[in-house]
Amino acid sequence: MNDKVMITGANGQLGQELQKLIPNAVLTDVDTLDITDMDAVKTFVDNNQINTIINCAAYTAVDKAEDEPELASKINTLGPANLAKTGAKIVHISTDYVFDGKGYKPYTEDDMAVPISVYGKTKRNGEIAVLDNAEIAIVIRTAWLYSPYGNNFVKTMRRLGSEKNSLNVVTDQIGSPTYAGDLAKAIVSILPQMSKENKGIYHYTNEGVCSWYDFAIKIMELSGLNCMVNPISSSEYPTKATRPFYSVLNKAKIKSTFGIDIPHWEEGLKKYLTQFR
């Protein structure tokens, strides 16, 4: 692969997993490149002769976005548009939050996006911007992402599980946890296959389905923590932004188009936890 790859958001959960797999990638984060500045983006891409961009940069503070819609929109919509306008091939990471979560069967890429939060709306607009402005583009929607880096549910549960005897976790939000290491591998296998013909939106999470409560129980069990997990409803744990209640993603398209084999979420979790043994 003779691609000169740039990873934006390189210090994030997915960005750091990608760094391991693409050691010669050009790495940028908020301190080295402002993706909301078109001139800066164009200059950087030209100077570094970038022909492939993996955009992991995002405003991901879901609740805070309700109070900072302009900033969320700049990073999640304008930034991706700028990257897509450079002429480079682009893999853009999106989210299950583009759906309202009122469905009851796994969402396909053809299902209508109906985001119910500022975060979801800005991410949906980012998808459209990328597909409108790039000739060769893959948009990957993922969900419930975790890795050894940054803040995520697994790290929080392990920390709280070692500090407390019991904790409450919502049981009425259903999805699929995704180990960032597995997603990074999938992205790397897609890069050499990208073409005008397969441009579009794809879904990737680990296989299997669970609630946050089920996920928390499995984290405690595999971590050897004796913390009791109590199921509660979302109404008992109010948040500023509304979460989709059901956001399971159908992954048939990415598997058939790119020949990707996707591990079950429990396998992903076991792989993640071996790093701490």
PDB file of C-alpha atoms in Angstrom:
ATOM      1  CA  MET A   1       0.000   0.000   0.000  1.00  0.00           C
ATOM      2  CA  ASN A   2       1.706   3.170  -1.216  1.00  0.00           C
ATOM      3  CA  ASP A   3      -0.783   5.422   0.488  1.00  0.00           C
ATOM      4  CA  LYS A   4       0.518   8.374   2.469  1.00  0.00           C
ATOM      5  CA  VAL A   5      -1.964   8.163   5.309  1.00  0.00           C
ATOM      6  CA  MET A   6      -2.909  10.941   7.713  1.00  0.00           C
ATOM      7  CA  ILE A   7      -4.760  10.130  10.942  1.00  0.00           C
ATOM      8  CA  THR A   8      -6.686  13.049  12.456  1.00  0.00           C
ATOM      9  CA  GLY A   9      -7.678  12.748  16.101  1.00  0.00           C
ATOM     10  CA  ALA A  10      -4.602  10.540  16.397  1.00  0.00           C
ATOM     11  CA  ASN A  11      -4.471  10.816  20.204  1.00  0.00           C
ATOM     12  CA  GLY A  12      -8.003   9.462  20.665  1.00  0.00           C
ATOM     13  CA  GLN A  13      -9.153   5.913  21.351  1.00  0.00           C
ATOM     14  CA  LEU A  14      -9.302   4.777  17.732  1.00  0.00           C
ATOM     15  CA  GLY A  15      -6.441   6.991  16.573  1.00  0.00           C
ATOM     16  CA  GLN A  16      -3.995   5.358  18.966  1.00  0.00           C
ATOM     17  CA  GLU A  17      -5.054   1.853  17.873  1.00  0.00           C
ATOM     18  CA  LEU A  18      -4.553   2.878  14.225  1.00  0.00           C
ATOM     19  CA  GLN A  19      -1.071   4.239  15.013  1.00  0.00           C
ATOM     20  CA  LYS A  20       0.023   0.731  16.002  1.00  0.00           C
ATOM     21  CA  LEU A  21      -1.121  -0.694  12.657  1.00  0.00           C
ATOM     22  CA  ILE A  22       0.068   2.147  10.379  1.00  0.00           C
ATOM     23  CA  PRO A  23       3.431   3.069  11.900  1.00  0.00           C
ATOM     24  CA  ASN A  24       4.385   5.461   9.098  1.00  0.00           C
ATOM     25  CA  ALA A  25       1.137   7.480   9.210  1.00  0.00           C
ATOM     26  CA  VAL A  26       1.240  11.262   9.578  1.00  0.00           C
ATOM     27  CA  LEU A  27      -0.409  11.989  12.930  1.00  0.00           C
ATOM     28  CA  THR A  28      -2.395  15.109  13.744  1.00  0.00           C
ATOM     29  CA  ASP A  29      -4.544  16.162  16.656  1.00  0.00           C
ATOM     30  CA  VAL A  30      -6.140  19.390  17.797  1.00  0.00           C
ATOM     31  CA  ASP A  31      -2.768  20.837  18.819  1.00  0.00           C
ATOM     32  CA  THR A  32      -1.096  20.203  15.432  1.00  0.00           C
ATOM     33  CA  LEU A  33      -3.899  20.810  12.915  1.00  0.00           C
ATOM     34  CA  ASP A  34      -7.167  22.740  13.181  1.00  0.00           C
ATOM     35  CA  ILE A  35      -9.445  20.785  10.827  1.00  0.00           C
ATOM     36  CA  THR A  36     -12.006  23.620  10.979  1.00  0.00           C
ATOM     37  CA  ASP A  37      -9.512  25.881   9.152  1.00  0.00           C
ATOM     38  CA  MET A  38      -9.675  25.027   5.428  1.00  0.00           C
ATOM     39  CA  ASP A  39      -6.467  26.852   4.517  1.00  0.00           C
ATOM     40  CA  ALA A  40      -4.542  25.077   7.262  1.00  0.00           C
ATOM     41  CA  VAL A  41      -5.943  21.701   6.189  1.00  0.00           C
ATOM     42  CA  LYS A  42      -5.124  22.205   2.502  1.00  0.00           C
ATOM     43  CA  THR A  43      -1.586  23.414   3.260  1.00  0.00           C
ATOM     44  CA  PHE A  44      -0.908  20.514   5.620  1.00  0.00           C
ATOM     45  CA  VAL A  45      -2.242  17.866   3.221  1.00  0.00           C
ATOM     46  CA  ASP A  46      -0.294  19.323   0.271  1.00  0.00           C
ATOM     47  CA  ASN A  47       2.966  19.771   2.194  1.00  0.00           C
ATOM     48  CA  ASN A  48       2.850  16.193   3.499  1.00  0.00           C
ATOM     49  CA  GLN A  49       1.649  14.746   0.159  1.00  0.00           C
ATOM     50  CA  ILE A  50      -1.253  13.017   1.891  1.00  0.00           C
ATOM     51  CA  ASN A  51      -3.506  10.922  -0.340  1.00  0.00           C
ATOM     52  CA  THR A  52      -5.544   9.092   2.328  1.00  0.00           C
ATOM     53  CA  ILE A  53      -7.152  10.553   5.450  1.00  0.00           C
ATOM     54  CA  ILE A  54      -8.626   8.584   8.347  1.00  0.00           C
ATOM     55  CA  ASN A  55     -10.718  11.099  10.259  1.00  0.00           C
ATOM     56  CA  CYS A  56     -11.037  10.109  13.911  1.00  0.00           C
ATOM     57  CA  ALA A  57     -11.296  13.726  15.089  1.00  0.00           C
ATOM     58  CA  ALA A  58     -14.645  14.528  16.697  1.00  0.00           C
ATOM     59  CA  TYR A  59     -16.458  16.485  19.371  1.00  0.00           C
ATOM     60  CA  THR A  60     -17.733  13.560  21.456  1.00  0.00           C
ATOM     61  CA  ALA A  61     -18.967  15.168  24.704  1.00  0.00           C
ATOM     62  CA  VAL A  62     -22.589  14.197  24.040  1.00  0.00           C
ATOM     63  CA  ASP A  63     -24.205  16.111  26.914  1.00  0.00           C
ATOM     64  CA  LYS A  64     -21.925  19.143  26.637  1.00  0.00           C
ATOM     65  CA  ALA A  65     -22.806  19.434  22.940  1.00  0.00           C
ATOM     66  CA  GLU A  66     -26.332  20.452  23.949  1.00  0.00           C
ATOM     67  CA  ASP A  67     -24.775  23.656  25.373  1.00  0.00           C
ATOM     68  CA  GLU A  68     -22.075  24.060  22.685  1.00  0.00           C
ATOM     69  CA  PRO A  69     -23.863  23.343  19.389  1.00  0.00           C
ATOM     70  CA  GLU A  70     -21.698  25.751  17.372  1.00  0.00           C
ATOM     71  CA  LEU A  71     -18.446  24.172  18.536  1.00  0.00           C
ATOM     72  CA  ALA A  72     -19.780  20.635  18.040  1.00  0.00           C
ATOM     73  CA  SER A  73     -20.900  21.582  14.537  1.00  0.00           C
ATOM     74  CA  LYS A  74     -17.526  23.129  13.651  1.00  0.00           C
ATOM     75  CA  ILE A  75     -15.630  19.984  14.650  1.00  0.00           C
ATOM     76  CA  ASN A  76     -18.157  17.341  13.542  1.00  0.00           C
ATOM     77  CA  THR A  77     -19.460  18.932  10.325  1.00  0.00           C
ATOM     78  CA  LEU A  78     -17.167  21.703   9.045  1.00  0.00           C
ATOM     79  CA  GLY A  79     -13.968  19.779   9.875  1.00  0.00           C
ATOM     80  CA  PRO A  80     -14.927  16.644   7.918  1.00  0.00           C
ATOM     81  CA  ALA A  81     -16.114  18.819   5.010  1.00  0.00           C
ATOM     82  CA  ASN A  82     -12.705  20.524   4.880  1.00  0.00           C
ATOM     83  CA  LEU A  83     -10.869  17.185   4.937  1.00  0.00           C
ATOM     84  CA  ALA A  84     -13.115  15.822   2.180  1.00  0.00           C
ATOM     85  CA  LYS A  85     -12.404  18.856  -0.021  1.00  0.00           C
ATOM     86  CA  THR A  86      -8.651  18.134  -0.145  1.00  0.00           C
ATOM     87  CA  GLY A  87      -9.073  15.518  -2.872  1.00  0.00           C
ATOM     88  CA  ALA A  88      -7.643  12.745  -0.680  1.00  0.00           C
ATOM     89  CA  LYS A  89      -9.442   9.450  -0.153  1.00  0.00           C
ATOM     90  CA  ILE A  90     -11.177   9.598   3.213  1.00  0.00           C
ATOM     91  CA  VAL A  91     -12.377   7.170   5.862  1.00  0.00           C
ATOM     92  CA  HIS A  92     -14.640   9.112   8.210  1.00  0.00           C
ATOM     93  CA  ILE A  93     -15.811   7.755  11.571  1.00  0.00           C
ATOM     94  CA  SER A  94     -19.426   8.360  12.528  1.00  0.00           C
ATOM     95  CA  THR A  95     -21.860   7.081  15.145  1.00  0.00           C
ATOM     96  CA  ASP A  96     -25.020   5.166  16.051  1.00  0.00           C
ATOM     97  CA  TYR A  97     -26.353   8.492  17.414  1.00  0.00           C
ATOM     98  CA  VAL A  98     -27.550   9.376  13.903  1.00  0.00           C
ATOM     99  CA  PHE A  99     -30.567   7.147  14.708  1.00  0.00           C
ATOM    100  CA  ASP A 100     -33.412   7.913  17.115  1.00  0.00           C
ATOM    101  CA  GLY A 101     -33.220   4.444  18.682  1.00  0.00           C
ATOM    102  CA  LYS A 102     -36.936   3.773  18.393  1.00  0.00           C
ATOM    103  CA  GLY A 103     -36.414   0.775  16.126  1.00  0.00           C
ATOM    104  CA  TYR A 104     -36.440  -2.861  17.197  1.00  0.00           C
ATOM    105  CA  LYS A 105     -34.253  -4.510  14.546  1.00  0.00           C
ATOM    106  CA  PRO A 106     -30.622  -3.730  13.647  1.00  0.00           C
ATOM    107  CA  TYR A 107     -30.329  -0.524  11.628  1.00  0.00           C
ATOM    108  CA  THR A 108     -29.057  -0.837   8.072  1.00  0.00           C
ATOM    109  CA  GLU A 109     -27.223   1.896   6.182  1.00  0.00           C
ATOM    110  CA  ASP A 110     -30.432   2.548   4.213  1.00  0.00           C
ATOM    111  CA  ASP A 111     -32.557   3.258   7.278  1.00  0.00           C
ATOM    112  CA  MET A 112     -33.421   6.907   7.713  1.00  0.00           C
ATOM    113  CA  ALA A 113     -31.116   8.849  10.011  1.00  0.00           C
ATOM    114  CA  VAL A 114     -33.173  10.703  12.642  1.00  0.00           C
ATOM    115  CA  PRO A 115     -30.720  12.103  15.211  1.00  0.00           C
ATOM    116  CA  ILE A 116     -32.262  13.254  18.512  1.00  0.00           C
ATOM    117  CA  SER A 117     -29.288  15.093  20.045  1.00  0.00           C
ATOM    118  CA  VAL A 118     -27.024  17.962  18.980  1.00  0.00           C
ATOM    119  CA  TYR A 119     -24.132  15.495  18.843  1.00  0.00           C
ATOM    120  CA  GLY A 120     -26.120  13.133  16.602  1.00  0.00           C
ATOM    121  CA  LYS A 121     -27.221  15.939  14.294  1.00  0.00           C
ATOM    122  CA  THR A 122     -23.699  17.338  13.870  1.00  0.00           C
ATOM    123  CA  LYS A 123     -22.326  13.848  13.167  1.00  0.00           C
ATOM    124  CA  ARG A 124     -25.063  13.189  10.592  1.00  0.00           C
ATOM    125  CA  ASN A 125     -24.264  16.493   8.879  1.00  0.00           C
ATOM    126  CA  GLY A 126     -20.599  15.456   8.878  1.00  0.00           C
ATOM    127  CA  GLU A 127     -21.453  12.221   7.044  1.00  0.00           C
ATOM    128  CA  ILE A 128     -23.326  14.171   4.370  1.00  0.00           C
ATOM    129  CA  ALA A 129     -20.480  16.696   4.050  1.00  0.00           C
ATOM    130  CA  VAL A 130     -17.908  13.937   3.497  1.00  0.00           C
ATOM    131  CA  LEU A 131     -19.996  12.111   0.887  1.00  0.00           C
ATOM    132  CA  ASP A 132     -20.823  15.375  -0.918  1.00  0.00           C
ATOM    133  CA  ASN A 133     -17.220  16.596  -1.117  1.00  0.00           C
ATOM    134  CA  ALA A 134     -14.965  13.544  -1.507  1.00  0.00           C
ATOM    135  CA  GLU A 135     -14.720  11.410  -4.622  1.00  0.00           C
ATOM    136  CA  ILE A 136     -13.598   8.297  -2.743  1.00  0.00           C
ATOM    137  CA  ALA A 137     -15.079   8.093   0.749  1.00  0.00           C
ATOM    138  CA  ILE A 138     -16.033   5.470   3.313  1.00  0.00           C
ATOM    139  CA  VAL A 139     -18.146   6.593   6.271  1.00  0.00           C
ATOM    140  CA  ILE A 140     -18.079   4.071   9.129  1.00  0.00           C
ATOM    141  CA  ARG A 141     -20.711   4.297  11.828  1.00  0.00           C
ATOM    142  CA  THR A 142     -19.668   2.639  15.058  1.00  0.00           C
ATOM    143  CA  ALA A 143     -20.949   2.517  18.647  1.00  0.00           C
ATOM    144  CA  TRP A 144     -20.013   1.991  22.293  1.00  0.00           C
ATOM    145  CA  LEU A 145     -16.302   2.352  21.522  1.00  0.00           C
ATOM    146  CA  TYR A 146     -13.640   1.571  24.118  1.00  0.00           C
ATOM    147  CA  SER A 147      -9.852   1.128  24.205  1.00  0.00           C
ATOM    148  CA  PRO A 148      -6.974   1.402  26.706  1.00  0.00           C
ATOM    149  CA  TYR A 149      -6.802   5.128  25.840  1.00  0.00           C
ATOM    150  CA  GLY A 150      -8.990   8.047  26.829  1.00  0.00           C
ATOM    151  CA  ASN A 151     -12.241   7.822  28.765  1.00  0.00           C
ATOM    152  CA  ASN A 152     -14.754   5.078  28.121  1.00  0.00           C
ATOM    153  CA  PHE A 153     -17.342   2.870  29.786  1.00  0.00           C
ATOM    154  CA  VAL A 154     -15.048  -0.117  30.356  1.00  0.00           C
ATOM    155  CA  LYS A 155     -12.391   1.945  32.129  1.00  0.00           C
ATOM    156  CA  THR A 156     -15.043   3.675  34.241  1.00  0.00           C
ATOM    157  CA  MET A 157     -16.657   0.357  35.242  1.00  0.00           C
ATOM    158  CA  ARG A 158     -13.302  -1.180  36.163  1.00  0.00           C
ATOM    159  CA  ARG A 159     -12.391   1.850  38.260  1.00  0.00           C
ATOM    160  CA  LEU A 160     -15.760   2.015  40.038  1.00  0.00           C
ATOM    161  CA  GLY A 161     -15.850  -1.767  40.401  1.00  0.00           C
ATOM    162  CA  SER A 162     -12.585  -1.661  42.349  1.00  0.00           C
ATOM    163  CA  GLU A 163     -13.791   1.229  44.553  1.00  0.00           C
ATOM    164  CA  LYS A 164     -17.426   0.328  45.295  1.00  0.00           C
ATOM    165  CA  ASN A 165     -19.448  -2.654  46.491  1.00  0.00           C
ATOM    166  CA  SER A 166     -22.319  -1.923  44.123  1.00  0.00           C
ATOM    167  CA  LEU A 167     -23.367   0.430  41.339  1.00  0.00           C
ATOM    168  CA  ASN A 168     -26.374   1.169  39.150  1.00  0.00           C
ATOM    169  CA  VAL A 169     -26.293   0.804  35.358  1.00  0.00           C
ATOM    170  CA  VAL A 170     -29.066   1.393  32.828  1.00  0.00           C
ATOM    171  CA  THR A 171     -30.637  -1.737  31.408  1.00  0.00           C
ATOM    172  CA  ASP A 172     -32.966  -0.220  28.782  1.00  0.00           C
ATOM    173  CA  GLN A 173     -30.349   1.048  26.295  1.00  0.00           C
ATOM    174  CA  ILE A 174     -29.372  -1.705  23.863  1.00  0.00           C
ATOM    175  CA  GLY A 175     -26.392  -1.774  21.517  1.00  0.00           C
ATOM    176  CA  SER A 176     -23.111  -3.463  20.645  1.00  0.00           C
ATOM    177  CA  PRO A 177     -19.815  -2.663  22.410  1.00  0.00           C
ATOM    178  CA  THR A 178     -16.880  -2.099  20.053  1.00  0.00           C
ATOM    179  CA  TYR A 179     -13.225  -2.675  20.881  1.00  0.00           C
ATOM    180  CA  ALA A 180     -11.268   0.041  19.044  1.00  0.00           C
ATOM    181  CA  GLY A 181      -8.501  -2.440  18.213  1.00  0.00           C
ATOM    182  CA  ASP A 182     -10.949  -4.532  16.171  1.00  0.00           C
ATOM    183  CA  LEU A 183     -12.310  -1.471  14.352  1.00  0.00           C
ATOM    184  CA  ALA A 184      -8.766  -0.277  13.572  1.00  0.00           C
ATOM    185  CA  LYS A 185      -7.950  -3.659  11.965  1.00  0.00           C
ATOM    186  CA  ALA A 186     -11.094  -3.443   9.844  1.00  0.00           C
ATOM    187  CA  ILE A 187     -10.189   0.077   8.662  1.00  0.00           C
ATOM    188  CA  VAL A 188      -6.675  -0.992   7.674  1.00  0.00           C
ATOM    189  CA  SER A 189      -8.087  -3.875   5.632  1.00  0.00           C
ATOM    190  CA  ILE A 190     -10.508  -1.496   3.872  1.00  0.00           C
ATOM    191  CA  LEU A 191      -7.887   1.109   2.831  1.00  0.00           C
ATOM    192  CA  PRO A 192      -6.458  -0.782  -0.185  1.00  0.00           C
ATOM    193  CA  GLN A 193      -9.977  -1.689  -1.357  1.00  0.00           C
ATOM    194  CA  MET A 194     -11.385   1.853  -1.475  1.00  0.00           C
ATOM    195  CA  SER A 195     -12.793   2.954  -4.835  1.00  0.00           C
ATOM    196  CA  LYS A 196     -15.436   5.209  -6.381  1.00  0.00           C
ATOM    197  CA  GLU A 197     -17.638   2.120  -6.697  1.00  0.00           C
ATOM    198  CA  ASN A 198     -17.785   1.293  -2.980  1.00  0.00           C
ATOM    199  CA  LYS A 199     -18.126   4.881  -1.740  1.00  0.00           C
ATOM    200  CA  GLY A 200     -20.783   5.152   0.951  1.00  0.00           C
ATOM    201  CA  ILE A 201     -21.850   4.510   4.530  1.00  0.00           C
ATOM    202  CA  TYR A 202     -21.001   1.285   6.378  1.00  0.00           C
ATOM    203  CA  HIS A 203     -21.721  -0.020   9.864  1.00  0.00           C
ATOM    204  CA  TYR A 204     -19.110  -1.587  12.138  1.00  0.00           C
ATOM    205  CA  THR A 205     -19.416  -2.700  15.744  1.00  0.00           C
ATOM    206  CA  ASN A 206     -18.436  -5.956  17.367  1.00  0.00           C
ATOM    207  CA  GLU A 207     -20.998  -8.743  16.882  1.00  0.00           C
ATOM    208  CA  GLY A 208     -23.655  -9.473  19.478  1.00  0.00           C
ATOM    209  CA  VAL A 209     -26.092  -7.320  21.411  1.00  0.00           C
ATOM    210  CA  CYS A 210     -26.388  -6.301  25.059  1.00  0.00           C
ATOM    211  CA  SER A 211     -27.547  -3.567  27.416  1.00  0.00           C
ATOM    212  CA  TRP A 212     -25.128  -1.340  29.309  1.00  0.00           C
ATOM    213  CA  TYR A 213     -26.131  -3.394  32.376  1.00  0.00           C
ATOM    214  CA  ASP A 214     -25.191  -6.698  30.673  1.00  0.00           C
ATOM    215  CA  PHE A 215     -21.936  -5.126  29.499  1.00  0.00           C
ATOM    216  CA  ALA A 216     -21.097  -3.938  33.025  1.00  0.00           C
ATOM    217  CA  ILE A 217     -21.769  -7.401  34.492  1.00  0.00           C
ATOM    218  CA  LYS A 218     -19.409  -9.008  31.950  1.00  0.00           C
ATOM    219  CA  ILE A 219     -16.714  -6.374  32.628  1.00  0.00           C
ATOM    220  CA  MET A 220     -16.862  -7.129  36.384  1.00  0.00           C
ATOM    221  CA  GLU A 221     -16.834 -10.874  35.774  1.00  0.00           C
ATOM    222  CA  LEU A 222     -13.858 -10.877  33.372  1.00  0.00           C
ATOM    223  CA  SER A 223     -11.967  -8.366  35.539  1.00  0.00           C
ATOM    224  CA  GLY A 224     -12.451 -10.506  38.657  1.00  0.00           C
ATOM    225  CA  LEU A 225     -14.240  -7.668  40.483  1.00  0.00           C
ATOM    226  CA  ASN A 226     -16.858  -8.440  43.144  1.00  0.00           C
ATOM    227  CA  CYS A 227     -18.952  -5.345  42.544  1.00  0.00           C
ATOM    228  CA  MET A 228     -22.730  -5.843  42.465  1.00  0.00           C
ATOM    229  CA  VAL A 229     -24.333  -4.266  39.376  1.00  0.00           C
ATOM    230  CA  ASN A 230     -27.966  -3.162  39.776  1.00  0.00           C
ATOM    231  CA  PRO A 231     -30.233  -2.627  36.747  1.00  0.00           C
ATOM    232  CA  ILE A 232     -31.974   0.762  36.524  1.00  0.00           C
ATOM    233  CA  SER A 233     -34.014   2.518  33.832  1.00  0.00           C
ATOM    234  CA  SER A 234     -32.776   5.548  31.887  1.00  0.00           C
ATOM    235  CA  SER A 235     -35.408   7.665  33.648  1.00  0.00           C
ATOM    236  CA  GLU A 236     -33.542   7.007  36.915  1.00  0.00           C
ATOM    237  CA  TYR A 237     -30.315   8.302  35.355  1.00  0.00           C
ATOM    238  CA  PRO A 238     -31.321  11.472  33.472  1.00  0.00           C
ATOM    239  CA  THR A 239     -28.811  13.053  31.064  1.00  0.00           C
ATOM    240  CA  LYS A 240     -28.904  16.360  29.202  1.00  0.00           C
ATOM    241  CA  ALA A 241     -28.842  14.702  25.771  1.00  0.00           C
ATOM    242  CA  THR A 242     -31.326  11.955  24.914  1.00  0.00           C
ATOM    243  CA  ARG A 243     -29.664   8.632  24.071  1.00  0.00           C
ATOM    244  CA  PRO A 244     -31.058   6.214  21.477  1.00  0.00           C
ATOM    245  CA  PHE A 245     -32.665   3.321  23.361  1.00  0.00           C
ATOM    246  CA  TYR A 246     -31.909   0.773  20.627  1.00  0.00           C
ATOM    247  CA  SER A 247     -28.917   1.380  18.387  1.00  0.00           C
ATOM    248  CA  VAL A 248     -27.827  -2.047  17.162  1.00  0.00           C
ATOM    249  CA  LEU A 249     -26.204  -1.712  13.719  1.00  0.00           C
ATOM    250  CA  ASN A 250     -26.564  -4.249  10.900  1.00  0.00           C
ATOM    251  CA  LYS A 251     -23.057  -5.073   9.607  1.00  0.00           C
ATOM    252  CA  ALA A 252     -23.877  -7.231   6.567  1.00  0.00           C
ATOM    253  CA  LYS A 253     -22.778  -4.556   4.068  1.00  0.00           C
ATOM    254  CA  ILE A 254     -19.260  -3.994   5.419  1.00  0.00           C
ATOM    255  CA  LYS A 255     -18.698  -7.762   5.754  1.00  0.00           C
ATOM    256  CA  SER A 256     -19.779  -8.578   2.199  1.00  0.00           C
ATOM    257  CA  THR A 257     -18.177  -5.547   0.509  1.00  0.00           C
ATOM    258  CA  PHE A 258     -14.753  -5.784   2.135  1.00  0.00           C
ATOM    259  CA  GLY A 259     -14.590  -9.421   3.283  1.00  0.00           C
ATOM    260  CA  ILE A 260     -14.339  -8.473   6.947  1.00  0.00           C
ATOM    261  CA  ASP A 261     -14.705 -10.967   9.767  1.00  0.00           C
ATOM    262  CA  ILE A 262     -16.093  -9.326  12.929  1.00  0.00           C
ATOM    263  CA  PRO A 263     -15.423 -10.763  16.414  1.00  0.00           C
ATOM    264  CA  HIS A 264     -18.129 -10.992  19.094  1.00  0.00           C
ATOM    265  CA  TRP A 265     -18.098  -8.191  21.679  1.00  0.00           C
ATOM    266  CA  GLU A 266     -17.128 -10.613  24.462  1.00  0.00           C
ATOM    267  CA  GLU A 267     -14.057 -11.636  22.423  1.00  0.00           C
ATOM    268  CA  GLY A 268     -13.184  -7.977  21.942  1.00  0.00           C
ATOM    269  CA  LEU A 269     -13.530  -7.358  25.673  1.00  0.00           C
ATOM    270  CA  LYS A 270     -11.290 -10.341  26.517  1.00  0.00           C
ATOM    271  CA  LYS A 271      -8.629  -9.065  24.090  1.00  0.00           C
ATOM    272  CA  TYR A 272      -8.826  -5.606  25.656  1.00  0.00           C
ATOM    273  CA  LEU A 273      -8.523  -6.959  29.212  1.00  0.00           C
ATOM    274  CA  THR A 274      -5.468  -9.134  28.451  1.00  0.00           C
ATOM    275  CA  GLN A 275      -3.518  -5.867  28.096  1.00  0.00           C
ATOM    276  CA  PHE A 276      -3.954  -5.258  31.826  1.00  0.00           C
ATOM    277  CA  ARG A 277      -2.946  -8.711  33.054  1.00  0.00           C
TER     278      ARG A 277
END
